[in-house]
Short mmCIF file of C-alpha atoms and ligand atoms in Angstrom, two decimals:
data_model
loop_
_atom_site.label_atom_id
_atom_site.label_comp_id
_atom_site.label_asym_id
_atom_site.label_seq_id
_atom_site.Cartn_x
_atom_site.Cartn_y
_atom_site.Cartn_z
CA UNK A 76 27.98 -3.90 -15.64
CA UNK A 77 26.03 -1.76 -13.51
CA UNK A 78 25.92 1.72 -14.61
CA UNK A 79 23.31 4.30 -14.22
CA UNK A 80 23.22 5.80 -10.89
CA UNK A 81 20.57 8.28 -10.14
CA UNK A 82 21.14 9.53 -6.68
CA UNK A 83 20.54 12.48 -4.49
CA UNK A 84 22.99 15.26 -4.63
CA UNK A 85 23.41 15.18 -0.89
CA UNK A 86 24.38 11.58 -0.92
CA UNK A 87 26.72 12.03 -3.82
CA UNK A 88 28.51 14.85 -2.12
CA UNK A 89 28.90 13.20 1.20
CA UNK A 90 32.48 12.35 2.08
CA UNK A 91 32.09 8.64 2.28
CA UNK A 92 34.99 6.49 1.53
CA UNK A 93 33.22 3.86 -0.42
CA UNK A 94 30.18 3.67 -2.55
CA UNK A 95 27.05 1.87 -1.65
CA UNK A 96 23.74 1.31 -3.29
CA UNK A 97 20.08 1.00 -2.49
CA UNK A 98 18.12 -1.32 -4.73
CA UNK A 99 14.37 -0.78 -4.78
CA UNK A 100 12.34 -3.80 -5.86
CA UNK A 101 8.64 -3.97 -6.60
CA UNK A 102 5.76 -2.52 -8.56
CA UNK A 103 6.69 0.88 -9.88
CA UNK A 104 10.24 0.55 -8.57
CA UNK A 105 13.45 0.54 -10.62
CA UNK A 106 13.71 -3.22 -10.28
CA UNK A 107 10.62 -5.35 -10.89
CA UNK A 108 11.83 -8.68 -9.53
CA UNK A 109 13.97 -9.90 -6.67
CA UNK A 110 16.08 -11.63 -9.30
CA UNK A 111 16.89 -8.28 -10.85
CA UNK A 112 18.99 -7.38 -7.84
CA UNK A 113 22.68 -8.09 -8.52
CA UNK A 114 23.01 -10.21 -5.39
CA UNK A 115 26.38 -11.46 -6.61
CA UNK A 116 27.90 -8.00 -6.42
CA UNK A 117 26.45 -6.59 -3.21
CA UNK A 118 28.96 -4.68 -1.14
CA UNK A 119 29.22 -3.35 2.37
CA UNK A 120 26.65 -0.64 2.92
CA UNK A 121 24.24 -1.81 0.25
CA UNK A 122 20.55 -2.03 0.98
CA UNK A 123 17.91 -4.02 -0.89
CA UNK A 124 14.35 -2.86 -0.29
CA UNK A 125 11.68 -5.29 -1.38
CA UNK A 126 8.30 -3.61 -1.59
CA UNK A 127 5.08 -5.41 -0.82
CA UNK A 128 2.93 -6.54 -3.70
CA UNK A 129 -0.25 -8.59 -3.77
CA UNK A 130 1.44 -11.54 -5.46
CA UNK A 131 4.26 -13.24 -3.55
CA UNK A 132 7.75 -13.04 -4.97
CA UNK A 133 8.54 -16.62 -5.92
CA UNK A 134 12.28 -16.08 -5.84
CA UNK A 135 15.23 -17.12 -3.75
CA UNK A 136 18.81 -15.99 -3.28
CA UNK A 137 22.04 -16.22 -1.31
CA UNK A 138 23.65 -13.52 0.81
CA UNK A 139 27.39 -14.11 0.62
CA UNK A 140 28.80 -10.69 1.45
CA UNK A 141 30.65 -8.94 4.24
CA UNK A 142 29.31 -5.69 5.59
CA UNK A 143 30.85 -3.77 8.46
CA UNK A 144 29.45 -2.42 11.71
CA UNK A 145 29.02 1.00 10.14
CA UNK A 146 28.05 -0.32 6.74
CA UNK A 147 25.88 -3.38 7.14
CA UNK A 148 24.25 -5.14 4.23
CA UNK A 149 20.51 -4.84 4.70
CA UNK A 150 17.67 -6.71 3.03
CA UNK A 151 14.49 -5.05 4.08
CA UNK A 152 10.81 -5.53 3.38
CA UNK A 153 8.68 -2.45 2.77
CA UNK A 154 5.18 -3.09 4.04
CA UNK A 155 1.98 -2.78 2.09
CA UNK A 156 -0.87 -0.35 2.70
CA UNK A 157 -2.32 -2.52 5.45
CA UNK A 158 0.95 -3.34 7.07
CA UNK A 159 1.56 -6.51 5.05
CA UNK A 160 5.10 -7.74 4.84
CA UNK A 161 6.24 -8.58 1.33
CA UNK A 162 6.27 -12.34 0.79
CA UNK A 163 9.14 -14.49 -0.47
CA UNK A 164 7.60 -17.84 -1.31
CA UNK A 165 9.87 -20.83 -1.89
CA UNK A 166 7.25 -22.77 -3.77
CA UNK A 167 8.03 -22.78 -7.49
CA UNK A 168 10.68 -20.18 -6.82
CA UNK A 169 13.54 -19.37 -9.16
CA UNK A 170 17.11 -18.25 -8.53
CA UNK A 171 18.81 -15.50 -10.48
CA UNK A 172 20.99 -17.18 -13.11
CA UNK A 173 24.10 -15.20 -12.17
CA UNK A 174 24.13 -16.82 -8.70
CA UNK A 175 25.74 -20.19 -8.14
CA UNK A 176 25.72 -21.62 -4.63
CA UNK A 177 25.56 -24.91 -2.83
CA UNK A 178 22.90 -25.93 -0.37
CA UNK A 179 20.48 -24.07 -2.56
CA UNK A 180 17.72 -26.43 -1.51
CA UNK A 181 18.20 -25.63 2.16
CA UNK A 182 16.40 -22.32 2.18
CA UNK A 183 14.47 -19.58 0.47
CA UNK A 184 17.09 -17.17 1.75
CA UNK A 185 20.53 -18.63 2.33
CA UNK A 186 23.20 -16.74 4.27
CA UNK A 187 26.48 -18.48 3.59
CA UNK A 188 28.92 -19.61 0.97
CA UNK A 189 28.80 -19.54 -2.79
CA UNK A 190 30.76 -20.01 -5.98
CA UNK A 191 29.28 -16.86 -7.43
CA UNK A 192 29.72 -14.53 -5.67
CA UNK A 193 33.10 -15.66 -4.41
CA UNK A 194 32.94 -17.51 -1.14
CA UNK A 195 33.35 -15.58 2.08
CA UNK A 196 32.11 -15.62 5.67
CA UNK A 197 29.10 -13.30 5.56
CA UNK A 198 29.25 -10.54 8.16
CA UNK A 199 27.10 -7.66 9.36
CA UNK A 200 24.07 -8.73 7.40
CA UNK A 201 20.56 -7.74 8.47
CA UNK A 202 17.35 -9.29 7.16
CA UNK A 203 14.15 -7.61 8.26
CA UNK A 204 10.50 -7.06 7.53
CA UNK A 205 9.91 -10.03 5.23
CA UNK A 206 7.48 -12.93 5.25
CA UNK A 207 9.44 -15.97 4.09
CA UNK A 208 7.68 -19.28 3.60
CA UNK A 209 7.24 -22.65 1.97
CA UNK A 210 10.62 -24.35 1.85
CA UNK A 211 9.68 -27.96 2.57
CA UNK A 212 8.53 -31.12 0.85
CA UNK A 213 6.71 -31.54 -1.41
CA UNK A 214 7.50 -28.12 -2.80
CA UNK A 215 10.09 -27.56 -5.50
CA UNK A 216 12.08 -24.72 -6.99
CA UNK A 217 14.18 -24.17 -10.10
CA UNK A 218 17.83 -23.37 -9.49
CA UNK A 219 21.27 -24.21 -10.79
CA UNK A 220 20.37 -27.88 -11.09
CA UNK A 221 17.01 -27.31 -12.65
CA UNK A 222 13.84 -28.45 -10.95
CA UNK A 223 14.78 -29.37 -7.39
CA UNK A 224 12.82 -30.61 -4.40
CA UNK A 225 13.24 -29.14 -0.95
CA UNK A 226 14.52 -31.61 1.66
CA UNK A 227 12.86 -32.06 5.03
CA UNK A 228 15.43 -29.81 6.68
CA UNK A 229 14.93 -26.87 4.33
CA UNK A 230 14.30 -23.56 6.09
CA UNK A 231 12.67 -20.27 5.32
CA UNK A 232 16.01 -18.69 6.27
CA UNK A 233 19.02 -21.01 6.19
CA UNK A 234 22.19 -19.65 7.77
CA UNK A 235 25.13 -21.80 6.78
CA UNK A 236 27.74 -19.47 8.25
CA UNK A 237 27.76 -15.82 9.30
CA UNK A 238 28.93 -13.42 11.95
CA UNK A 239 27.14 -10.36 13.28
CA UNK A 240 23.89 -11.43 11.68
CA UNK A 241 20.54 -9.89 12.58
CA UNK A 242 17.16 -11.36 11.62
CA UNK A 243 14.27 -9.27 12.79
CA UNK A 244 10.63 -8.49 12.23
CA UNK A 245 10.20 -11.40 9.84
CA UNK A 246 7.47 -14.02 9.64
CA UNK A 247 8.95 -17.46 8.97
CA UNK A 248 6.50 -20.29 8.36
CA UNK A 249 5.36 -23.27 6.30
CA UNK A 250 8.90 -24.61 6.04
CA UNK A 251 10.80 -27.58 7.47
CA UNK A 252 12.59 -25.27 9.88
CA UNK A 253 11.51 -21.67 10.09
CA UNK A 254 15.07 -20.61 10.87
CA UNK A 255 18.10 -22.85 10.72
CA UNK A 256 21.53 -21.64 11.85
CA UNK A 257 24.55 -23.88 11.37
CA UNK A 258 27.80 -23.35 13.26
CA UNK A 259 30.19 -24.26 10.44
CA UNK A 260 33.08 -25.40 12.59
CA UNK A 261 32.79 -22.43 14.87
CA UNK A 262 32.57 -19.73 12.23
CA UNK A 263 29.01 -18.68 12.95
CA UNK A 264 28.82 -16.21 15.80
CA UNK A 265 26.98 -13.20 17.16
CA UNK A 266 23.50 -13.80 15.84
CA UNK A 267 20.44 -11.81 16.91
CA UNK A 268 16.91 -13.08 16.31
CA UNK A 269 14.54 -10.26 17.26
CA UNK A 270 10.85 -9.58 16.95
CA UNK A 271 10.06 -12.36 14.49
CA UNK A 272 6.98 -14.56 14.21
CA UNK A 273 7.88 -18.21 13.79
CA UNK A 274 5.04 -20.68 13.47
CA UNK A 275 3.57 -23.43 11.37
CA UNK A 276 6.88 -25.06 10.47
CA UNK A 277 7.85 -28.74 10.59
CA UNK A 278 7.15 -31.90 8.65
CA UNK A 279 4.30 -34.27 9.43
CA UNK A 280 5.38 -37.18 11.54
CA UNK A 281 8.91 -35.87 12.03
CA UNK A 282 10.52 -34.67 15.26
CA UNK A 283 13.64 -33.36 13.54
CA UNK A 284 12.52 -30.00 12.22
CA UNK A 285 11.57 -27.07 14.41
CA UNK A 286 10.32 -23.51 14.33
CA UNK A 287 13.93 -22.56 14.89
CA UNK A 288 16.99 -24.77 15.09
CA UNK A 289 20.25 -23.04 15.83
CA UNK A 290 23.86 -23.58 16.77
CA UNK A 291 26.29 -20.70 17.07
CA UNK A 292 28.83 -18.99 19.28
CA UNK A 293 26.69 -16.29 20.82
CA UNK A 294 23.00 -16.07 19.93
CA UNK A 295 20.23 -13.90 21.30
CA UNK A 296 16.50 -14.45 20.91
CA UNK A 297 14.34 -11.57 22.07
CA UNK A 298 10.88 -10.22 21.45
CA UNK A 299 9.94 -13.10 19.17
CA UNK A 300 6.54 -14.73 18.93
CA UNK A 301 6.69 -18.49 18.53
CA UNK A 302 3.43 -20.23 17.70
CA UNK A 303 2.55 -23.91 17.36
CA UNK A 304 4.14 -25.96 14.61
CA UNK A 305 2.19 -27.17 11.60
CA UNK A 306 -0.46 -29.78 12.42
CA UNK A 307 0.97 -33.26 12.80
CA UNK A 308 4.57 -32.05 13.16
CA UNK A 309 6.45 -33.25 16.22
CA UNK A 310 9.33 -30.79 16.33
CA UNK A 311 10.21 -28.40 19.10
CA UNK A 312 9.52 -24.73 19.19
CA UNK A 313 12.97 -23.23 19.89
CA UNK A 314 15.76 -25.79 19.66
CA UNK A 315 19.33 -24.70 20.20
CA UNK A 316 22.84 -26.12 20.53
CA UNK A 317 24.76 -22.87 21.03
CA UNK A 318 27.30 -21.50 23.44
CA UNK A 319 26.37 -18.07 24.72
CA UNK A 320 22.61 -18.53 24.48
CA UNK A 321 20.19 -15.87 25.74
CA UNK A 322 16.42 -16.31 25.36
CA UNK A 323 14.58 -13.32 26.78
CA UNK A 324 11.24 -11.58 26.49
CA UNK A 325 9.75 -13.98 23.96
CA UNK A 326 6.34 -15.58 23.62
CA UNK A 327 6.72 -19.34 23.16
CA UNK A 328 3.47 -21.20 22.58
CA UNK A 329 3.27 -24.90 21.83
CA UNK A 330 5.73 -27.23 20.17
CA UNK A 331 6.82 -30.64 21.36
CA UNK A 332 8.83 -28.74 23.95
CA UNK A 333 8.83 -24.96 24.14
CA UNK A 334 12.60 -24.94 24.66
CA UNK A 335 14.98 -27.73 23.73
CA UNK A 336 18.46 -26.57 24.76
CA UNK A 337 20.82 -29.39 24.02
CA UNK A 338 24.44 -30.12 23.26
CA UNK A 339 26.70 -28.68 20.61
CA UNK A 340 27.25 -31.18 17.86
CA UNK A 341 28.84 -29.09 15.19
CA UNK A 342 32.02 -27.83 16.82
CA UNK A 343 34.22 -28.34 19.85
CA UNK A 344 34.74 -24.58 19.69
CA UNK A 345 31.36 -24.31 21.36
CA UNK A 346 31.95 -26.97 23.96
CA UNK A 347 35.25 -25.35 24.94
CA UNK A 348 33.82 -21.85 25.16
CA UNK A 349 33.13 -20.76 28.77
CA UNK A 350 29.74 -19.41 27.68
CA UNK A 351 28.64 -22.94 26.92
CA UNK A 352 28.16 -23.49 30.65
CA UNK A 353 25.84 -20.53 31.25
CA UNK A 354 22.45 -20.32 29.58
CA UNK A 355 20.04 -17.47 30.30
CA UNK A 356 16.29 -17.77 29.84
CA UNK A 357 14.27 -14.92 31.33
CA UNK A 358 11.21 -12.78 30.96
CA UNK A 359 9.51 -15.20 28.57
CA UNK A 360 5.97 -16.47 28.40
CA UNK A 361 5.96 -20.23 27.91
CA UNK A 362 2.49 -21.44 27.09
CA UNK A 363 1.46 -25.06 26.74
CA UNK A 364 -1.84 -24.70 24.95
CA UNK A 365 -3.11 -28.23 25.57
CA UNK A 366 -1.89 -31.77 25.29
CA UNK A 367 0.61 -30.67 22.71
CA UNK A 368 3.56 -33.00 22.28
CA UNK A 369 5.86 -33.69 25.19
CA UNK A 370 4.70 -32.82 28.69
CA UNK A 371 8.11 -31.26 29.42
CA UNK A 372 8.39 -27.51 28.94
CA UNK A 373 12.17 -27.04 28.99
CA UNK A 374 14.86 -29.57 28.17
CA UNK A 375 18.42 -28.62 29.09
CA UNK A 376 21.58 -30.65 28.62
CA UNK A 377 21.97 -32.79 25.55
CA UNK A 378 20.42 -35.38 23.33
CA UNK A 379 23.25 -36.67 21.18
CA UNK A 380 24.25 -39.43 23.55
CA UNK A 381 27.76 -38.01 23.82
CA UNK A 382 27.28 -36.98 27.42
CA UNK A 383 30.78 -35.55 27.74
CA UNK A 384 29.66 -32.74 25.45
CA UNK A 385 26.41 -31.97 27.24
CA UNK A 386 25.94 -28.47 28.60
CA UNK A 387 26.73 -29.54 32.15
CA UNK A 388 26.42 -25.99 33.36
CA UNK A 389 23.65 -23.82 34.73
CA UNK A 390 20.38 -22.92 33.14
CA UNK A 391 19.46 -19.56 34.64
CA UNK A 392 15.69 -19.51 34.41
CA UNK A 393 14.12 -16.42 35.96
CA UNK A 394 11.15 -14.10 35.65
CA UNK A 395 9.36 -16.36 33.21
CA UNK A 396 5.61 -16.92 33.17
CA UNK A 397 4.80 -20.56 32.46
CA UNK A 398 1.20 -21.65 31.90
CA UNK A 399 0.25 -25.23 31.11
CA UNK A 400 -3.26 -26.18 30.08
CA UNK A 401 -2.48 -29.88 29.74
CA UNK A 402 -5.19 -32.22 30.92
CA UNK A 403 -2.62 -34.48 32.56
CA UNK A 404 0.88 -34.09 33.92
CA UNK A 405 3.27 -31.26 33.17
CA UNK A 406 7.03 -31.36 33.84
CA UNK A 407 8.82 -28.04 34.07
CA UNK A 408 12.41 -29.19 33.45
CA UNK A 409 14.07 -32.17 31.98
CA UNK A 410 17.75 -31.92 32.90
CA UNK A 411 19.63 -34.51 30.90
CA UNK A 412 22.00 -35.77 33.59
CA UNK A 413 22.77 -35.11 37.22
CA UNK A 414 25.55 -32.79 36.04
CA UNK A 415 23.05 -30.30 34.64
CA UNK A 416 21.80 -27.56 36.96
CA UNK A 417 18.88 -25.16 36.82
CA UNK A 418 18.60 -22.02 38.91
CA UNK A 419 14.87 -21.24 38.94
CA UNK A 420 13.78 -18.04 40.60
CA UNK A 421 11.16 -15.31 40.35
CA UNK A 422 8.99 -17.30 37.93
CA UNK A 423 5.27 -17.92 37.84
CA UNK A 424 4.47 -21.54 37.02
CA UNK A 425 0.79 -22.32 36.70
CA UNK A 426 -0.89 -25.55 35.70
CA UNK A 427 -4.60 -25.21 35.13
CA UNK A 428 -5.21 -28.71 36.51
CA UNK A 429 -4.59 -29.62 40.15
CA UNK A 430 -1.26 -28.45 41.51
CA UNK A 431 -0.06 -32.04 41.85
CA UNK A 432 -0.04 -32.30 38.06
CA UNK A 433 3.16 -30.22 38.06
CA UNK A 434 6.54 -31.90 38.53
CA UNK A 435 9.64 -29.78 38.74
CA UNK A 436 12.06 -32.32 37.29
CA UNK A 437 11.77 -35.32 35.04
CA UNK A 438 14.26 -37.18 37.23
CA UNK A 439 17.87 -36.15 36.81
CA UNK A 440 19.61 -32.87 37.56
CA UNK A 441 20.24 -30.31 40.26
CA UNK A 442 17.52 -27.73 40.72
CA UNK A 443 17.52 -24.74 43.03
CA UNK A 444 14.32 -22.82 43.73
CA UNK A 445 13.61 -19.40 45.15
CA UNK A 446 10.78 -16.87 45.03
CA UNK A 447 8.58 -18.65 42.48
CA UNK A 448 4.82 -18.95 42.31
CA UNK A 449 3.30 -22.45 42.28
CA UNK A 450 -0.08 -23.90 43.06
CA UNK A 451 -0.01 -26.05 46.18
CA UNK A 452 0.72 -29.71 45.68
CA UNK A 453 3.55 -29.70 43.15
CA UNK A 454 5.76 -32.76 43.16
CA UNK A 455 9.47 -33.21 42.60
CA UNK A 456 9.04 -35.74 39.80
CA UNK A 457 6.31 -37.80 38.21
CA UNK A 458 8.67 -40.66 37.54
CA UNK A 459 11.11 -40.79 40.44
CA UNK A 460 13.72 -38.25 41.42
CA UNK A 461 17.34 -39.19 40.91
CA UNK A 462 18.69 -35.65 41.09
CA UNK A 463 18.22 -33.15 43.87
CA UNK A 464 16.14 -30.07 44.59
CA UNK A 465 17.27 -27.23 46.83
CA UNK A 466 14.25 -25.22 47.88
CA UNK A 467 14.92 -22.15 50.02
CA UNK A 468 11.27 -22.03 51.05
CA UNK A 469 10.63 -18.57 49.65
CA UNK A 470 8.23 -19.55 46.88
CA UNK A 471 4.59 -18.56 47.06
CA UNK A 472 1.94 -21.25 47.08
CA UNK A 473 -1.50 -20.05 46.11
CA UNK A 474 -4.44 -21.12 44.03
CA UNK A 475 -4.08 -18.32 41.49
CA UNK A 476 -1.28 -15.98 40.51
CA UNK A 477 -3.76 -13.22 39.68
CA UNK A 478 -3.45 -12.70 35.95
CA UNK A 479 -5.41 -9.96 34.26
CA UNK A 480 -7.15 -12.39 31.92
CA UNK A 481 -5.84 -15.92 32.01
CA UNK A 482 -8.40 -17.30 29.59
CA UNK A 483 -7.62 -14.51 27.19
CA UNK A 484 -3.86 -15.15 27.39
CA UNK A 485 -3.17 -11.87 29.15
CA UNK A 486 -0.65 -12.84 31.81
CA UNK A 487 -0.01 -9.37 33.13
CA UNK A 488 -0.71 -9.15 36.84
CA UNK A 489 -3.93 -7.73 38.20
CA UNK A 490 -4.21 -5.47 41.21
CA UNK A 491 -3.98 -7.58 44.33
CA UNK A 492 -1.96 -10.37 42.71
CA UNK A 493 0.05 -12.38 45.19
CA UNK A 494 3.01 -12.11 42.81
CA UNK A 495 3.43 -8.33 43.10
CA UNK A 496 6.76 -7.18 44.54
CA UNK A 497 7.73 -10.74 45.53
CA UNK A 498 10.94 -11.25 43.55
CA UNK A 499 14.21 -12.07 45.20
CA UNK A 500 17.64 -11.07 43.92
CA UNK A 501 19.01 -12.49 40.71
CA UNK A 502 21.76 -15.06 40.83
CA UNK A 503 25.20 -13.41 40.86
CA UNK A 504 25.90 -14.86 37.41
CA UNK A 505 22.69 -13.27 36.11
CA UNK A 506 23.23 -9.71 37.25
CA UNK A 507 24.45 -8.80 33.79
CA UNK A 508 20.92 -9.53 32.58
CA UNK A 509 18.69 -6.86 34.10
CA UNK A 510 14.95 -6.95 33.54
CA UNK A 511 14.76 -3.67 31.69
CA UNK A 512 12.26 -4.84 29.08
CA UNK A 513 9.22 -7.06 28.80
CA UNK A 514 7.37 -8.72 25.96
CA UNK A 515 4.75 -6.65 24.12
CA UNK A 516 2.16 -8.72 22.30
CA UNK A 517 3.05 -9.44 19.66
CA UNK A 518 6.60 -9.38 18.37
CA UNK A 519 7.46 -6.33 20.42
CA UNK A 520 9.25 -5.14 23.53
CA UNK A 521 8.49 -2.34 25.92
CA UNK A 522 10.32 -1.03 28.97
CA UNK A 523 9.52 -3.02 32.08
CA UNK A 524 8.04 -0.50 34.48
CA UNK A 525 10.24 0.46 37.42
CA UNK A 526 7.88 -0.16 40.29
CA UNK A 527 9.71 -0.98 43.46
CA UNK A 528 10.58 -4.59 44.11
CA UNK A 529 10.19 -6.68 41.01
CA UNK A 530 7.08 -8.76 40.51
CA UNK A 531 7.30 -12.45 39.74
CA UNK A 532 6.99 -13.52 36.14
CA UNK A 533 7.48 -11.85 32.79
CA UNK A 534 5.48 -8.67 33.40
CA UNK A 535 5.76 -5.87 35.94
CA UNK A 536 2.65 -4.13 37.15
CA UNK A 537 2.91 -0.39 37.58
CA UNK A 538 1.00 -0.08 40.82
CA UNK A 539 1.46 3.63 41.15
CA UNK A 540 0.22 4.34 37.66
CA UNK A 541 3.30 6.47 37.01
CA UNK A 542 6.36 4.32 36.72
CA UNK A 543 9.72 5.37 35.46
CA UNK A 544 11.34 3.73 32.51
CA UNK A 545 13.93 1.43 34.03
CA UNK A 546 16.20 2.24 31.12
CA UNK A 547 16.53 5.69 32.62
CA UNK A 548 17.21 4.38 36.03
CA UNK A 549 20.56 2.86 35.43
CA UNK A 550 19.95 -0.75 35.80
CA UNK A 551 23.55 -0.93 35.10
CA UNK A 552 23.38 -3.69 32.75
CA UNK A 553 24.57 -2.20 29.60
CA UNK A 554 23.99 -4.47 26.81
CA UNK A 555 23.84 -7.89 28.04
CA UNK A 556 25.28 -10.76 26.50
CA UNK A 557 25.01 -10.72 22.89
CA UNK A 558 24.92 -14.10 21.73
CA UNK A 559 27.48 -15.03 19.37
CA UNK A 560 27.32 -18.14 17.57
CA UNK A 561 29.15 -20.75 15.88
CA UNK A 562 28.66 -23.29 13.44
CA UNK A 563 27.07 -26.16 14.59
CA UNK A 564 24.69 -27.65 12.40
CA UNK A 565 21.80 -28.49 14.28
CA UNK A 566 21.14 -31.95 14.39
CA UNK A 567 21.51 -34.02 11.61
CA UNK A 568 22.48 -31.49 9.30
CA UNK A 569 25.68 -30.96 7.96
CA UNK A 570 25.37 -27.65 6.53
CA UNK A 571 28.70 -28.03 5.09
CA UNK A 572 29.34 -26.76 1.74
CA UNK A 573 29.57 -30.19 0.69
CA UNK A 574 29.88 -30.58 -2.80
CA UNK A 575 31.07 -27.33 -3.60
CA UNK A 576 33.15 -26.62 -6.34
CA UNK A 577 34.47 -23.32 -5.51
CA UNK A 578 35.30 -21.75 -8.71
CA UNK A 579 35.76 -18.24 -7.87
CA UNK A 580 33.29 -15.74 -8.71
CA UNK A 581 35.04 -13.60 -11.05
CA UNK A 582 32.14 -12.57 -13.01
CA UNK A 583 31.06 -10.19 -10.38
CA UNK A 584 29.62 -7.04 -11.61
CA UNK A 585 32.27 -4.58 -11.01
CA UNK A 586 31.94 -1.28 -9.43
CA UNK A 587 29.12 0.01 -7.46
CA UNK A 588 27.15 3.11 -7.34
CA UNK A 589 28.82 6.40 -7.48
CA UNK A 590 26.50 7.54 -4.83
CA UNK A 591 27.67 7.29 -1.32
CA UNK A 592 26.75 5.31 1.66
CA UNK A 593 27.19 5.75 5.28
CA UNK A 594 30.74 4.92 5.90
CA UNK A 595 32.56 7.50 7.77
CA UNK A 596 31.76 9.68 10.67
CA UNK A 597 28.79 9.05 12.81
CA UNK A 598 27.62 12.59 12.24
CA UNK A 599 27.05 11.80 8.63
CA UNK A 600 25.48 8.52 9.56
CA UNK A 601 22.98 10.18 11.81
CA UNK A 602 22.29 12.86 9.31
CA UNK A 603 21.45 10.11 6.93
CA UNK A 604 19.19 8.47 9.42
CA UNK A 605 17.41 11.74 9.90
CA UNK A 606 17.01 12.02 6.21
CA UNK A 607 15.95 8.45 5.89
CA UNK A 608 13.18 9.20 3.52
CA UNK A 609 15.62 10.74 1.12
CA UNK A 610 18.23 8.16 1.57
CA UNK A 611 15.80 5.52 0.55
CA UNK A 612 15.59 7.16 -2.76
CA UNK A 613 19.25 6.94 -3.44
CA UNK A 614 18.74 4.36 -5.99
CA UNK A 615 21.19 2.71 -8.21
CA UNK A 616 19.88 1.22 -11.35
CA UNK A 617 21.40 -1.77 -12.88
CA UNK A 618 22.19 -1.47 -16.44
CA UNK A 619 22.31 -4.95 -17.57
CA1 CA B 271 6.81 -4.42 41.58
#
């Protein structure tokens, strides 16, 4: 029952094969509330634009819709006058009555199945530019079952199942998990998490909820800022159980461990996928701000106890900058068994205490080292080495790596740093992951300067003052490894539709706007992009 469709003549005349709509939400917009959007009848190519307002939107919804590569479904925040992202607040939130979906308590935004709209595997969905918060105990919302409490494992964004999903430029906080991605028996794949700010999540006294907790077939994290969890919460910062995991060019500060990369629990599809054996972590800043949780920075392998399913492959860990300000010991890697390997090269690893406070391994595992920076005095293990360490002797031992402003958290290299131009070659398996970008504080990326031999760590110094953009220089890498993902409910969570009654969603609003949407030729698509300001105004009003 949607009808009126004011739209631009250009858009209406464009030769697109299917209609699509843009819904504008906010003060002075055609739709006042998030719940006015007909979420149950979204179609490929539709865009929902939620405009900033001073008061948070206390509303929640499900995205159960398939877009296409050319016609994604986009939910987009439109920032306020001072750059504020619009806020979706789970506390006291309500759900549009026309929606009916399970696992409603698991997130403010759910991407996954539903009764209304009809169930499907969501695809080509993009969520961007929103602040999403406050899905955790003791908060409550009102949904299909009336007043409902959030469970501990509620998330700001809960992905039950999806493929080709992008979450970017969002702030996710004050929830059990900031982001939760379940593998759903292998259905969830190709997820990108880009340029978000995840912080202040978790539940007091619990180690089971994290800033992000993910399991998928193919997942990429890049350009994100991870901050400490909420006070008193013992979860990890980035916890993952995926196959095809890439973590690059992020800022990861605090958490029980900065990275907890453990075994797939949700699907043997992951364990059987060749990508399960290769994990890539590069170009990140990993900062241990103090005596925050576990003294281990990276855990790789598994934690379920089912060792046969542990990663038992290689963690490729290169060009990271690791800084620990712990007062006592720091351990760089915990490899779960002696069948886990780490290839550690071209990193800067600095402990602010004496160099002997750094151990490379907790005990188990096979570690190979080349071309890293350490302070003198590092030890193999603080608790007894049962694995092995292959050190090619090329690492630099010095008192200081030569950061621009260590106390001020600026870990770019200063002139004269011992880390300049000291990198060795990447591992053969890592050559598909060129260092063409670096983290830009905060939540951004910039080209890594092309300045002769690579420097150690996450940042390249342009010594000449006039460096080429490596993207122009053919680093050959093309697009590296998009992570795809699968189901896998992290941890304890089932994420399964559970109780769901699947009565089909026939009451969908039929039809969509008469105005067009980018469907066909790329020329039209790019014309639309160029005319973005106009396109945004192609607005379809709901008639009720
Ligand atoms: Ca260099």
